[in-house]
Amino acid sequence: TGDVMNEIEKLLRDIHTLRESIQIDWDELYSNPLREEERREIRTHLELCQTELKSLIERLRAFEDDPSN
């Protein structure tokens, strides 16, 4: 169970980091005048972060739903 707890802790840290990154991107989009190219880059990064966040959350749920943990 120690390995499982370490994996869960890592997932939680990664989720937290991605959520912070997403928040920074949103702040950038709405607080600064940006060229269209910059906006597009931020939106692309947001999409990648959101996809990764969903994946991490699914992995976390799998650990939580597995009764052998």
Short mmCIF file of C-alpha atoms in Angstrom, two decimals:
data_model
loop_
_atom_site.label_atom_id
_atom_site.label_comp_id
_atom_site.label_asym_id
_atom_site.label_seq_id
_atom_site.Cartn_x
_atom_site.Cartn_y
_atom_site.Cartn_z
CA THR A 1 0.00 0.00 0.00
CA GLY A 2 2.99 2.32 0.37
CA ASP A 3 3.55 2.31 -3.39
CA VAL A 4 -0.12 3.07 -3.96
CA MET A 5 0.01 5.97 -1.50
CA ASN A 6 3.14 7.32 -3.20
CA GLU A 7 1.41 7.10 -6.59
CA ILE A 8 -1.71 8.82 -5.23
CA GLU A 9 0.40 11.58 -3.67
CA LYS A 10 2.25 12.06 -6.97
CA LEU A 11 -1.04 12.22 -8.87
CA LEU A 12 -2.40 14.80 -6.43
CA ARG A 13 0.76 16.93 -6.80
CA ASP A 14 0.57 16.69 -10.58
CA ILE A 15 -3.12 17.61 -10.54
CA HIS A 16 -2.39 20.61 -8.33
CA THR A 17 0.45 21.74 -10.61
CA LEU A 18 -1.72 21.44 -13.72
CA ARG A 19 -4.56 23.36 -12.09
CA GLU A 20 -2.13 26.16 -11.23
CA SER A 21 -0.84 26.19 -14.80
CA ILE A 22 -4.39 26.36 -16.16
CA GLN A 23 -5.17 29.27 -13.84
CA ILE A 24 -2.04 31.12 -14.96
CA ASP A 25 -3.03 30.62 -18.60
CA TRP A 26 -6.53 31.99 -17.97
CA ASP A 27 -5.07 34.95 -16.11
CA GLU A 28 -2.75 35.61 -19.05
CA LEU A 29 -5.60 35.44 -21.54
CA TYR A 30 -7.76 37.94 -19.70
CA SER A 31 -5.34 40.32 -18.04
CA ASN A 32 -2.98 41.20 -20.87
CA PRO A 33 -3.42 42.51 -24.37
CA LEU A 34 -2.08 39.73 -26.55
CA ARG A 35 -1.46 39.21 -30.22
CA GLU A 36 -3.64 36.57 -31.82
CA GLU A 37 -0.65 34.23 -32.12
CA GLU A 38 0.02 34.50 -28.38
CA ARG A 39 -3.65 33.85 -27.59
CA ARG A 40 -3.60 30.78 -29.83
CA GLU A 41 -0.47 29.44 -28.09
CA ILE A 42 -2.04 29.91 -24.67
CA ARG A 43 -5.27 28.24 -25.78
CA THR A 44 -3.31 25.30 -27.20
CA HIS A 45 -1.43 24.98 -23.92
CA LEU A 46 -4.72 25.16 -22.01
CA GLU A 47 -6.16 22.35 -24.10
CA LEU A 48 -3.11 20.17 -23.48
CA CYS A 49 -3.23 20.85 -19.74
CA GLN A 50 -6.94 20.11 -19.57
CA THR A 51 -6.48 16.83 -21.44
CA GLU A 52 -3.66 15.80 -19.12
CA LEU A 53 -5.69 16.88 -16.08
CA LYS A 54 -8.59 14.67 -17.14
CA SER A 55 -6.21 11.76 -17.57
CA LEU A 56 -4.68 12.26 -14.12
CA ILE A 57 -8.12 12.52 -12.52
CA GLU A 58 -9.19 9.27 -14.21
CA ARG A 59 -6.06 7.54 -12.89
CA LEU A 60 -6.73 8.89 -9.40
CA ARG A 61 -10.32 7.66 -9.53
CA ALA A 62 -9.11 4.23 -10.62
CA PHE A 63 -6.95 4.03 -7.50
CA GLU A 64 -9.84 5.19 -5.31
CA ASP A 65 -12.28 2.73 -6.90
CA ASP A 66 -9.94 -0.27 -6.62
CA PRO A 67 -10.85 -2.10 -3.38
CA SER A 68 -7.45 -3.84 -3.30
CA ASN A 69 -5.71 -0.50 -2.47
#
